[in-house]
Coordinates of C-alpha atoms and ligand atoms in Angstrom, one line a residue:
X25 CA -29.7 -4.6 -41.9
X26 CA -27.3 -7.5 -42.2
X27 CA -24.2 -7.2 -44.0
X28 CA -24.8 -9.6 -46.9
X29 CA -22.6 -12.6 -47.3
X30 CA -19.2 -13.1 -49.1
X31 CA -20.6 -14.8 -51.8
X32 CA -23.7 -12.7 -53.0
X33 CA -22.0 -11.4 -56.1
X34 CA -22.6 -14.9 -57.5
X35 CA -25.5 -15.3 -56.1
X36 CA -26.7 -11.5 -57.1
X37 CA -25.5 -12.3 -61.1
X38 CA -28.7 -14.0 -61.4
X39 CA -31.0 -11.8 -59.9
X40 CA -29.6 -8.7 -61.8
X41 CA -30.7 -10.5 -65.1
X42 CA -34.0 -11.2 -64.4
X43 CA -34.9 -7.8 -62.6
X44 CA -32.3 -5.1 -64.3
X45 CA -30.7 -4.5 -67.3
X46 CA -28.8 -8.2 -68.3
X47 CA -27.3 -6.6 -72.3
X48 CA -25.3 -4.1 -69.7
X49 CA -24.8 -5.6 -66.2
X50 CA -24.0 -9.2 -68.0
X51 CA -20.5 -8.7 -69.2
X52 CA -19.7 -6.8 -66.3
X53 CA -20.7 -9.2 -63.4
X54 CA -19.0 -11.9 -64.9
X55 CA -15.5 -9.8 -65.5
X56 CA -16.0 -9.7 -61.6
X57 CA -16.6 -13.1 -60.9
X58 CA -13.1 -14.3 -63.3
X59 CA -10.9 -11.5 -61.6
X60 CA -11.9 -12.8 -58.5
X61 CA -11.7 -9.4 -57.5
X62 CA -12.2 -8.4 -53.8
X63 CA -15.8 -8.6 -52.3
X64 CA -16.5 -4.8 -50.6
X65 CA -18.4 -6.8 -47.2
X66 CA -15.4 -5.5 -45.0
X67 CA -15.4 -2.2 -46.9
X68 CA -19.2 -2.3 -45.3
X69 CA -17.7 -3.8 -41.8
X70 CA -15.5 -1.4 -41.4
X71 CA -17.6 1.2 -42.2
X72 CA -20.1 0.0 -39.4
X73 CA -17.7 -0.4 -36.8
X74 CA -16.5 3.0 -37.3
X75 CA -19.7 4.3 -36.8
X76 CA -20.9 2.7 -34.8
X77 CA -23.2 4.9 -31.9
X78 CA -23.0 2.6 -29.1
X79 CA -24.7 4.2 -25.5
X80 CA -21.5 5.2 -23.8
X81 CA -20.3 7.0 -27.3
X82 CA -23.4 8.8 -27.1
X83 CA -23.1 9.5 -23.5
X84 CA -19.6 11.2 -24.4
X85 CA -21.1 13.3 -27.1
X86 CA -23.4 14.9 -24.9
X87 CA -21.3 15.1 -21.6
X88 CA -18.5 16.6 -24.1
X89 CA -21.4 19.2 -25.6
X90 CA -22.3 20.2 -22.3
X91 CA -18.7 20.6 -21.0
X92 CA -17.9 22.7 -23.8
X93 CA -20.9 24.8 -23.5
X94 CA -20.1 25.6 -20.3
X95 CA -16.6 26.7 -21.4
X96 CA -17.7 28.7 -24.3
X97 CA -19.7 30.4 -22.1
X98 CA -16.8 31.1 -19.7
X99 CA -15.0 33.1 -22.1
X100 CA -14.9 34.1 -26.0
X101 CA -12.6 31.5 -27.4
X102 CA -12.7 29.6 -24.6
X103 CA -14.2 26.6 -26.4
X104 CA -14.9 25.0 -29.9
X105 CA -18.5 26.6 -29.7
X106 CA -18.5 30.1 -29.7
X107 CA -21.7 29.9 -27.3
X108 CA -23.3 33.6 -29.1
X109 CA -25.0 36.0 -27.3
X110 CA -28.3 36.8 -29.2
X111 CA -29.0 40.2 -28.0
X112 CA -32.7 38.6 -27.5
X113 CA -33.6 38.7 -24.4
X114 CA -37.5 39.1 -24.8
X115 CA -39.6 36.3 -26.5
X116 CA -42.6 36.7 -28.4
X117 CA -45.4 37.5 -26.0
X118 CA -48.4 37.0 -28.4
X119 CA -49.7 41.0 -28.4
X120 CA -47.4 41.7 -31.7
X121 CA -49.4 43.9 -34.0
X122 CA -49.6 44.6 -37.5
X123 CA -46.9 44.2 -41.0
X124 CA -43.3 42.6 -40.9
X125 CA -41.2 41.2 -43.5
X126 CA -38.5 38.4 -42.7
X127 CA -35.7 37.8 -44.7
X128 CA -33.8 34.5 -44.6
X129 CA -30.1 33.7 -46.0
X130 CA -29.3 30.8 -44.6
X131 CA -28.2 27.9 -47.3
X132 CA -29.1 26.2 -50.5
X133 CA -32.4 28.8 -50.6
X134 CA -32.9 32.4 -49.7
X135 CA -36.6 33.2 -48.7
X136 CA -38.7 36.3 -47.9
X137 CA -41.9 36.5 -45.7
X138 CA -44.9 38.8 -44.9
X139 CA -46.9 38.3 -42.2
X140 CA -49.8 40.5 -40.5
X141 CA -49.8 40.0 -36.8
X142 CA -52.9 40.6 -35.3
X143 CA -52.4 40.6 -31.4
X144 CA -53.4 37.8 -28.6
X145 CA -56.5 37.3 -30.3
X146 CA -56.1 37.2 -34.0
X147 CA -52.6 35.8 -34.1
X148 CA -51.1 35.6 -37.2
X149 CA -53.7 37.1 -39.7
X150 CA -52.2 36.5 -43.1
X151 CA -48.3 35.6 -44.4
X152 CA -46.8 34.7 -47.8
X153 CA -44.0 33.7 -48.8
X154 CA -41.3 33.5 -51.9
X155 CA -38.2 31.6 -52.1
X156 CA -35.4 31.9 -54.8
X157 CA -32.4 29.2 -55.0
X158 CA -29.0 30.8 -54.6
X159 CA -26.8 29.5 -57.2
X160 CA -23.4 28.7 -56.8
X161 CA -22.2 31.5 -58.9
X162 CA -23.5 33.9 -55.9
X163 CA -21.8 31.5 -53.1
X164 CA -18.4 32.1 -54.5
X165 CA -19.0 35.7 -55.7
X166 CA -18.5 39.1 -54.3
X167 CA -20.5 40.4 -51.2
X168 CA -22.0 43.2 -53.5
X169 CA -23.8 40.8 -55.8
X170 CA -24.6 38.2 -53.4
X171 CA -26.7 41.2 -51.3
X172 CA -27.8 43.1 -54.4
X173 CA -29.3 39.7 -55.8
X174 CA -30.9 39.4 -51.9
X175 CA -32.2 42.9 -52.1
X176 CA -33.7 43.2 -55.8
X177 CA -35.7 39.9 -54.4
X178 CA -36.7 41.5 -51.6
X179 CA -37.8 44.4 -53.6
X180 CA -40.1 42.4 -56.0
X181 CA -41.8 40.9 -53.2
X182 CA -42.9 44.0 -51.3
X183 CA -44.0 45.2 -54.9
X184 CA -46.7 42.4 -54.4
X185 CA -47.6 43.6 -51.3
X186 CA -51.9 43.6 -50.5
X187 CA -54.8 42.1 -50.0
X188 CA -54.8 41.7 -45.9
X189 CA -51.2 43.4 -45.5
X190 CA -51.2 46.9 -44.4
X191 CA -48.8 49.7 -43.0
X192 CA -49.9 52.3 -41.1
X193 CA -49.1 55.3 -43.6
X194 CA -45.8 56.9 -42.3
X195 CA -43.8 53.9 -41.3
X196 CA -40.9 52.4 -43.0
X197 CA -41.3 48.3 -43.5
X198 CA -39.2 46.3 -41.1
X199 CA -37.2 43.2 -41.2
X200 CA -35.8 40.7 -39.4
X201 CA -33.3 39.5 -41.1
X202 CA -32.2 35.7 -40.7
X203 CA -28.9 35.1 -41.2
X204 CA -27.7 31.7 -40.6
X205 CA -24.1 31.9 -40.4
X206 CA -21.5 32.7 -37.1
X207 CA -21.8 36.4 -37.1
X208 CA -20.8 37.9 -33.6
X209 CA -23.6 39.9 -32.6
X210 CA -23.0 43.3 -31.8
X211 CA -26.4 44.3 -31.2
X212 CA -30.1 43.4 -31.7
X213 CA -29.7 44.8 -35.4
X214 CA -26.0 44.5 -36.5
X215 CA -23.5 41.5 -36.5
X216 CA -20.2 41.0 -38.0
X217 CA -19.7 37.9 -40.0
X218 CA -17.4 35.5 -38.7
X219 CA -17.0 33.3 -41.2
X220 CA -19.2 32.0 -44.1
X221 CA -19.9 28.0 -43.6
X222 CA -22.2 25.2 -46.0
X223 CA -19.7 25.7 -49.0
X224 CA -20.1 29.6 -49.0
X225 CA -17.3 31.3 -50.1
X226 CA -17.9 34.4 -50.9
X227 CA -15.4 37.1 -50.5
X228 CA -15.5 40.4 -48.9
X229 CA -18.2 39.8 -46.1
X230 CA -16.0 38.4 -43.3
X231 CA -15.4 40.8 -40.7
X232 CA -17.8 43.3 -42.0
X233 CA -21.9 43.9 -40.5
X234 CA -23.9 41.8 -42.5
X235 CA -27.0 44.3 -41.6
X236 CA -25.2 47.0 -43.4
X237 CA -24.1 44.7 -46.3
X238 CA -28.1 44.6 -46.6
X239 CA -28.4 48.3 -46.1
X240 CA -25.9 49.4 -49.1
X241 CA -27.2 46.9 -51.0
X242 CA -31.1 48.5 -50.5
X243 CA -29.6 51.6 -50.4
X244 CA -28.3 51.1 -53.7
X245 CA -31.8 50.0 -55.4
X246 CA -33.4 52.9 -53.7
X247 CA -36.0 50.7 -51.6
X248 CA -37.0 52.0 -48.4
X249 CA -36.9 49.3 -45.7
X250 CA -34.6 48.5 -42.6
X251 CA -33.7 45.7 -40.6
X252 CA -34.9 45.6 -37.1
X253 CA -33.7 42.3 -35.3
X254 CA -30.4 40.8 -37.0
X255 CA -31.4 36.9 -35.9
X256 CA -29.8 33.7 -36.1
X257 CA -32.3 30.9 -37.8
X258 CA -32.0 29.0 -34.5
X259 CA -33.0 32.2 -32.9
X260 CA -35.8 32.8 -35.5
X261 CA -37.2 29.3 -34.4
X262 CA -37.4 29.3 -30.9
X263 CA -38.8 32.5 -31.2
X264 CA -41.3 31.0 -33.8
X265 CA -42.1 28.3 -31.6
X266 CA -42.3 30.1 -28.3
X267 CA -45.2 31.9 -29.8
X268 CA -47.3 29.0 -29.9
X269 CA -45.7 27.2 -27.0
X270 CA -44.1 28.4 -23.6
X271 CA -42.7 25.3 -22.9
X272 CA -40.0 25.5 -26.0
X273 CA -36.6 26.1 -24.0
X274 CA -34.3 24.4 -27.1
X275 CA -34.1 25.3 -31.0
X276 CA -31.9 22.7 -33.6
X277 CA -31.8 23.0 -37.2
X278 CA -31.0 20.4 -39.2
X279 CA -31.1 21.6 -42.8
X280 CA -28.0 21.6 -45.1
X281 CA -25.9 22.8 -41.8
X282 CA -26.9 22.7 -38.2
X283 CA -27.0 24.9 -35.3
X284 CA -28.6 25.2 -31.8
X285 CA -29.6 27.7 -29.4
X286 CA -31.6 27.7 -26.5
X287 CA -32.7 30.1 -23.5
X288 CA -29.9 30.6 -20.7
X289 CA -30.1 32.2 -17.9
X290 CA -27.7 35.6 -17.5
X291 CA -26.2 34.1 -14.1
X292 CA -25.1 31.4 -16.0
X293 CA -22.6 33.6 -18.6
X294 CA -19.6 34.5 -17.1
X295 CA -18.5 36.4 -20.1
X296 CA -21.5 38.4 -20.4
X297 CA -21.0 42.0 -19.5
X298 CA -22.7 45.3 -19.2
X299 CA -25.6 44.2 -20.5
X300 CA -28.4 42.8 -18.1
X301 CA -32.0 41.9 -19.2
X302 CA -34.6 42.7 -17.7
X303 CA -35.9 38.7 -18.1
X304 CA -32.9 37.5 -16.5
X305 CA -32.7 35.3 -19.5
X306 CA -31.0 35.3 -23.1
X307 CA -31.0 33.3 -26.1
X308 CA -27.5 31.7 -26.5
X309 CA -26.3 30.6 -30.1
X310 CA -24.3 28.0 -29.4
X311 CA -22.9 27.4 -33.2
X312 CA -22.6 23.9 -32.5
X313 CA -21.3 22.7 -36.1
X314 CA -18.0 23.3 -34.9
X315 CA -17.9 20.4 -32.3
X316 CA -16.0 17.6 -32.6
X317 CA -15.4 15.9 -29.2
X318 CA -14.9 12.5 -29.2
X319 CA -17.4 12.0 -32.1
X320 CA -16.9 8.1 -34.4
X321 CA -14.9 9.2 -37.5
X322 CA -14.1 7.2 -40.8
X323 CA -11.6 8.0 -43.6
X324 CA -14.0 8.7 -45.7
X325 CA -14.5 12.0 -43.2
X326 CA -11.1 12.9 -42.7
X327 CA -11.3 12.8 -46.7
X328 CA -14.1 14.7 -46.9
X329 CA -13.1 17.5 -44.4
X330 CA -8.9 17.5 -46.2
X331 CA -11.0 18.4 -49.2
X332 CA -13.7 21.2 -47.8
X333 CA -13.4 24.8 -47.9
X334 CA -12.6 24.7 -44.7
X335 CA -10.8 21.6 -43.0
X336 CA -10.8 21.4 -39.9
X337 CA -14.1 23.0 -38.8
X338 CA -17.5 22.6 -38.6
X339 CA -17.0 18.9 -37.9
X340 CA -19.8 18.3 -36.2
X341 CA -21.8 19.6 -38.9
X342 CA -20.1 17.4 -41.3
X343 CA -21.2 14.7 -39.4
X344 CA -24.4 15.3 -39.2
X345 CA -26.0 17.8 -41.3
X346 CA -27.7 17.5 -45.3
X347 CA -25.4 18.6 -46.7
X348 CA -22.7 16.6 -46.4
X349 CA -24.4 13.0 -45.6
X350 CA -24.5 12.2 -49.4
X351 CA -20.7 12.9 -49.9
X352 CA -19.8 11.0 -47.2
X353 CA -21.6 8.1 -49.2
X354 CA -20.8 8.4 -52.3
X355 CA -16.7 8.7 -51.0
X356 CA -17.9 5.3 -49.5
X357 CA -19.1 4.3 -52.8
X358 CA -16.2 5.4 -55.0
X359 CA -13.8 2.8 -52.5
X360 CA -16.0 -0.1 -53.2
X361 CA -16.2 0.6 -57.1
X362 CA -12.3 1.1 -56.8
X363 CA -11.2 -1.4 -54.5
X364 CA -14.3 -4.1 -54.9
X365 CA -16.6 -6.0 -57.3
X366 CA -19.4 -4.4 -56.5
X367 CA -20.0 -2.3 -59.2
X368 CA -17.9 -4.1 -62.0
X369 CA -14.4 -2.9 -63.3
X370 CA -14.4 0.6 -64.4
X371 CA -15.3 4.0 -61.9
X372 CA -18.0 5.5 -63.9
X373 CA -16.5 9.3 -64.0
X374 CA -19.4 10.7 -62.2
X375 CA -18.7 8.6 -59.4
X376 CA -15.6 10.9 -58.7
X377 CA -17.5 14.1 -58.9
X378 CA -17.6 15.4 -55.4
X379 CA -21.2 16.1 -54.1
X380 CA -23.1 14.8 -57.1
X381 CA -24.6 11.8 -54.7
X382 CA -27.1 14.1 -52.1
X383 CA -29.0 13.6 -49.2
X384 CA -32.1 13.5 -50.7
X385 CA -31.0 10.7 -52.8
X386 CA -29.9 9.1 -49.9
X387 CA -33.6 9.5 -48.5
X388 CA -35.5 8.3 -51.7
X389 CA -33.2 5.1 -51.6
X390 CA -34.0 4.6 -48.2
X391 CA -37.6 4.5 -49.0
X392 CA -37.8 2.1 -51.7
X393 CA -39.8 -0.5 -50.2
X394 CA -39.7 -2.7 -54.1
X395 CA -38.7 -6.7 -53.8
X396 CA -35.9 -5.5 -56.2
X397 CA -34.9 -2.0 -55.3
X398 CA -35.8 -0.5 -58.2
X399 CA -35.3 3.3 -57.1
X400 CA -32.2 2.3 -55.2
X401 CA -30.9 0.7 -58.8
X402 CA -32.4 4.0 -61.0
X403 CA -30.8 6.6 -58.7
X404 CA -27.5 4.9 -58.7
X405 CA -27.6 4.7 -62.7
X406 CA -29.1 8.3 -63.1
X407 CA -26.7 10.0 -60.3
X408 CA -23.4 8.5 -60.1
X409 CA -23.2 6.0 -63.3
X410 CA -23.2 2.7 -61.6
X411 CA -25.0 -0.3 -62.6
X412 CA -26.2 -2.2 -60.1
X413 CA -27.1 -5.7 -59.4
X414 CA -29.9 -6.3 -56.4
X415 CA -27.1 -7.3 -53.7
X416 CA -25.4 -4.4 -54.3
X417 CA -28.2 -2.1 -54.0
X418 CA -28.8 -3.7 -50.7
X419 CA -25.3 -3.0 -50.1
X420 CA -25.9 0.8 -51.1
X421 CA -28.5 0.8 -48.9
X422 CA -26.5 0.1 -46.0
X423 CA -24.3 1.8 -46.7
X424 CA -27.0 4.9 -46.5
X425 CA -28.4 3.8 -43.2
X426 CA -25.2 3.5 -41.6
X427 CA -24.3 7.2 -42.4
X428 CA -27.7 8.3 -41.7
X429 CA -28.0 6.2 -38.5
X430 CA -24.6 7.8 -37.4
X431 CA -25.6 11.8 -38.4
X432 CA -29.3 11.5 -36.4
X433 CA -28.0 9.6 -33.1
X434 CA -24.7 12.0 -32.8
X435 CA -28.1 14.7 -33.3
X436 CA -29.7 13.3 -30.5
X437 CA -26.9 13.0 -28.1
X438 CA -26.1 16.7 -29.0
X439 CA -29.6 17.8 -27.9
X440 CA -29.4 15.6 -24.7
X441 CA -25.9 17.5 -24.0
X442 CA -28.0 20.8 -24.3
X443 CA -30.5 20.0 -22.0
X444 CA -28.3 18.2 -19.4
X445 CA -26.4 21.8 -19.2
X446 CA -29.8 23.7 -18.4
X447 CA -30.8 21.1 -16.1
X448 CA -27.7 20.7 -14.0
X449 CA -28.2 24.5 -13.6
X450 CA -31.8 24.8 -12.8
X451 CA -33.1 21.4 -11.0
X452 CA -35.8 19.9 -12.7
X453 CA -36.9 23.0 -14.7
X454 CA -36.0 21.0 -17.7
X455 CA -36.5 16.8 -17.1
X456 CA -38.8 17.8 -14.0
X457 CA -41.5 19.2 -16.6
X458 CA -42.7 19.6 -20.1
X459 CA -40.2 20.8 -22.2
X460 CA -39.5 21.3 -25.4
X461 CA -37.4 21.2 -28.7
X462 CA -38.0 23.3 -31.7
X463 CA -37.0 21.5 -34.5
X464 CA -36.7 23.1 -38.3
X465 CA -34.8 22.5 -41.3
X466 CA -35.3 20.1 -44.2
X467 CA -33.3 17.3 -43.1
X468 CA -35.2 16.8 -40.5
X469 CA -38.4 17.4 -42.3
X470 CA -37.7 15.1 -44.9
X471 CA -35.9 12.5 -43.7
X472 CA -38.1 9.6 -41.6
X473 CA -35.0 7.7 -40.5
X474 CA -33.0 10.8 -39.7
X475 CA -35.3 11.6 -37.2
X476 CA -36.6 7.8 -35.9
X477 CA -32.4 7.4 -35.3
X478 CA -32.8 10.9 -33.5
X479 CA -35.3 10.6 -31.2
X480 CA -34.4 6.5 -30.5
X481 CA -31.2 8.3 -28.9
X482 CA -32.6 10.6 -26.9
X483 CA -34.8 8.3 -25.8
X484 CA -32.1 5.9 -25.0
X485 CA -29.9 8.6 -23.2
X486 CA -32.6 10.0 -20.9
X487 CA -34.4 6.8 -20.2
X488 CA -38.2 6.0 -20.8
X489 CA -39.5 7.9 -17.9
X490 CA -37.3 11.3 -18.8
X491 CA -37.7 11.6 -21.9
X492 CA -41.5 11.8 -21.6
X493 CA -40.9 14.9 -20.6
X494 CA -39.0 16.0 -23.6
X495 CA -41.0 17.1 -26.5
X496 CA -39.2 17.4 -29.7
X497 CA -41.3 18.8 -32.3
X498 CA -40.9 20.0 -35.5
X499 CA -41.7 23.8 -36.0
X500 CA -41.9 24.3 -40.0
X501 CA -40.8 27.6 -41.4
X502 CA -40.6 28.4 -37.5
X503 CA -37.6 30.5 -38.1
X504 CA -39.2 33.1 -40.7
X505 CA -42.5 34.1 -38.3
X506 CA -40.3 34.4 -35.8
X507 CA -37.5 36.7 -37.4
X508 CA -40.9 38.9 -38.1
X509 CA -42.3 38.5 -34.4
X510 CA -38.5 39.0 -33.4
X511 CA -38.8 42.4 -36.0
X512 CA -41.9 43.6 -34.4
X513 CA -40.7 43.3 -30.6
X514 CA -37.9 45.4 -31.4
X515 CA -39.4 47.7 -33.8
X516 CA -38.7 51.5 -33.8
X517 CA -42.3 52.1 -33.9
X518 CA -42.9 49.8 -30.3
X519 CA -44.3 51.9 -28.2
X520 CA -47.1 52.8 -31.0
X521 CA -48.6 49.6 -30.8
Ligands
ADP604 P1 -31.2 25.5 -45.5 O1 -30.6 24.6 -44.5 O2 -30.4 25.6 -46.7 O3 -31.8 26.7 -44.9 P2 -33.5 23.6 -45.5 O4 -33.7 23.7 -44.1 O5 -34.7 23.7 -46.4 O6 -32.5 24.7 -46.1 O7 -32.7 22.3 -45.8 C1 -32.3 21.9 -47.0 C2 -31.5 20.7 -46.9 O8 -32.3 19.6 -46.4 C3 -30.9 20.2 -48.2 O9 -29.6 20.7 -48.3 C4 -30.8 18.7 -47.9 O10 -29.6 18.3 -47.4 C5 -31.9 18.4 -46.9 N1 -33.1 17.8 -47.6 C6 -34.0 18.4 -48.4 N2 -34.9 17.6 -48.9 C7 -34.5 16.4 -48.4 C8 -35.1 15.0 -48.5 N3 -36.1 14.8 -49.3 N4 -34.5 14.1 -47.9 C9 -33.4 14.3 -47.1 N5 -32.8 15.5 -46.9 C10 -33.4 16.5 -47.6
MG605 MG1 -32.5 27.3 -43.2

């Protein structure tokens, strides 16, 4: 969109009367207009020009992702991504039988999931689902409650258990347990957490197995179930999506954080020792959040990050991921209402409250398709205070797409540096034929212009012809049936099938 001219706040005086509110927005425009306060268009240059996503940026990105893959891979520490082992070295093979649960902590939501697996020929038989909100009480409590809250949830679901679920009389349930946070894995079904990320903070759980966190918190309510596969959501996805389709080599969430992972082959991990799979092959977690190689910065990120829980890291993730798309927006708002006319004189006190302006706002602006903008100017009143005339909901609106445009083309490049890694290693096993990328998570789901700017850039990157090749395609709730599938190939029971 174009950046509107110097003069629209004139110009936009008389529009805001006959489409808005002219007892409120009156008074105010015209304080702006006799200050002669300063117009926000280079605020809004600026802010394009820093992030901007030209080719060669985006050719950085993904050389830089695929340089520090390799290096990660190389040697613990060796690089910004920690490049984690899964432990999964066999994918779903489509003759898992009978009842698993999946339990996924991963975010703003924590969900739980039967399913009846029914072999090659009935597939997936029957699955349901629940999903409670975790509230941020729990994200900066202790690890007791946080795990006794996950378990009593737990517990009420498999109270509900019937219809076409059944197990075989005898058998404890099994889990796999989706845990989307670093945790270094120590084995299929126990992982120590690294550090919590996506505005957790809760204390106690760094440095201790999540897996028995769960236990002692099951333990301690007496219900008799145990976790089988400890899985990464990235993990649960490409597992989810191999099920369906052997041609799924790559796995990206893009939720409120985001992560990768994707099938490598063992020759290809120098720091991998001792254990050898039989498939030659291993999913890799490559906990890509914490990039930051030469990635197109603004203030208003540096801002952002000084202020986080923890500065510093997980920049990538800040620059790309839901949960942090609407802060970066609103810090770009707050300058213009400061320093510009834009909004009038005052800073309505919302305006300051970090993370009250969230992607999904961003996306329900993005889609007002009105002659006047009408969401754009209800969303801005409801959310952060601000009264807005129609140039300066055009201006919000940029402002929106510029971010967005930014978080889903740095995406895109990220994914290209994944592939170009497997494909340097393996000749035309990846552009040479079908292949393809699991996608999951809600911003990505949700958001149309998130994921047009994502695939334009791996379009762009790879060329027409290339890129025909790679499938991106979004694999809902992949991550869940595949912590189950991922449950039942490592099950205790296996070789009872
Ligand atoms: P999580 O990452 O917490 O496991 P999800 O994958 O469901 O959960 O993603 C939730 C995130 O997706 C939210 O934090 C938000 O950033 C983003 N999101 C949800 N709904 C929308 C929407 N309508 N438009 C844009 N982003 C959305
Ligand atoms: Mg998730």
């Amino acid at each position: 969109m174009s950046v509107p001219a110097m003069s629209t706040t004139v110009g936009s005086f008389h529009l805001s009367r006959s489409h808005g509110t002219p007892s409120r927005s009156f008074p105010r425009v015209r304080m702006a207009v006799r200050s002669g306060a300063v117009s926000v268009a280079p605020i809004l240059t600026n802010l394009q020009k820093d992030c901007a996503t030209s080719l060669p940026v985006l050719s950085h990105v993904a050389d830089a992702m695929a340089a520090d893959m390799r290096a990660g891979l190389a040697a613990d520490g060796g690089s910004n991504l920690k490049m984690i082992l899964s432990y999964v070295d066999s994918l779903p093979s489509g003759n898992e039988k009978g009842l698993f649960y999946a339990l996924d902590l991963g975010g703003t939501n924590f969900r739980v999931l039967r399913v009846q697996l029914g072999g090659k020929e009935e597939r997936v038989i029957a699955t349901e689902f629940e999903q409670v909100s975790i509230s941020q009480e729990l994200m900066f409590g202790t690890s007791e409650q946080l795990f006794d809250f996950i378990a009593s949830g737990l517990a009420k679901f498999a109270q509900k258990e019937g219809g076409k679920f059944h197990l075989p009389s005898g058998r404890m349930r099994e889990i796999g347990f989706t845990f989307s946070f670093p945790v270094k894995q120590l084995s299929i079904d126990s992982g120590m957490l690294i550090k919590w990320t996506k505005g957790f903070a809760v204390s106690g759980t760094a440095g201790k197995d999540v897996v028995a966190c769960l236990n002692e918190a099951m333990e301690r309510l007496g219900l008799e179930m145990r976790v089988s596969a400890l899985v990464n959501d990235t993990v649960g996805t490409l597992a989810g999506a191999r099920y369906w389709d052997d041609d799924v080599m790559v796995a990206v969430i893009l939720g409120t954080g985001t992560n990768a992972c994707y099938v490598e082959r063992n020759d290809a991990i120098p720091k991998q020792t001792g254990h050898a799979s039989a498939s030659g092959r291993t999913i890799v977690n490559t906990e890509w959040g914490a990039f930051s190689n030469g990635l197109p910065l603004t203030v208003y990120d540096r801002e952002m990050d000084a202020a986080s829980i923890n500065p510093g890291e997980q920049i990538f993730e800040k620059t790309i991921s839901g949960m942090y798309l609407g802060e970066i927006v609103r810090r770009v708002l707050l300058k213009m209402t400061e320093e510009g006319d834009l909004f009038g004189k005052s800073v309505p006190v919302k305006l300051s409250n970090p993370f009250i302006l969230r992607t999904p706002d961003l996306c329900a602006m993005q889609q007002d398709s009105s002659a006047d903008l009408q969401t754009v100017g209800s969303i801005l009143y409801s959310v952060v205070g601000l009264e807005s005339n129609f140039s300066a909901r055009r201006i919000v609106v940029d402002v929106c797409d510029t971010i967005v445009k930014r978080g889903g083309r740095l995406a895109g490049a990220g994914i290209v540096g994944i592939l170009q890694k497997m494909e340097e290693d393996s000749r035309g096993l990846i552009f040479g034929k079908r292949t393809v990328v699991a996608m999951d998570g809600g911003l990505y789901e949700n958001y149309p212009q998130y994921r047009r700017y994502l695939q334009d850039a791996v379009t762009e990157l790879l060329g027409t012809e290339i890129s025909k090749n790679v499938v991106i395609e979004h694999s809902k709730d992949g991550s869940g049936i595949g912590a189950a599938l991922l449950a039942a190939s490592n099950s205790k029971y296996e070789h009872e099938f």
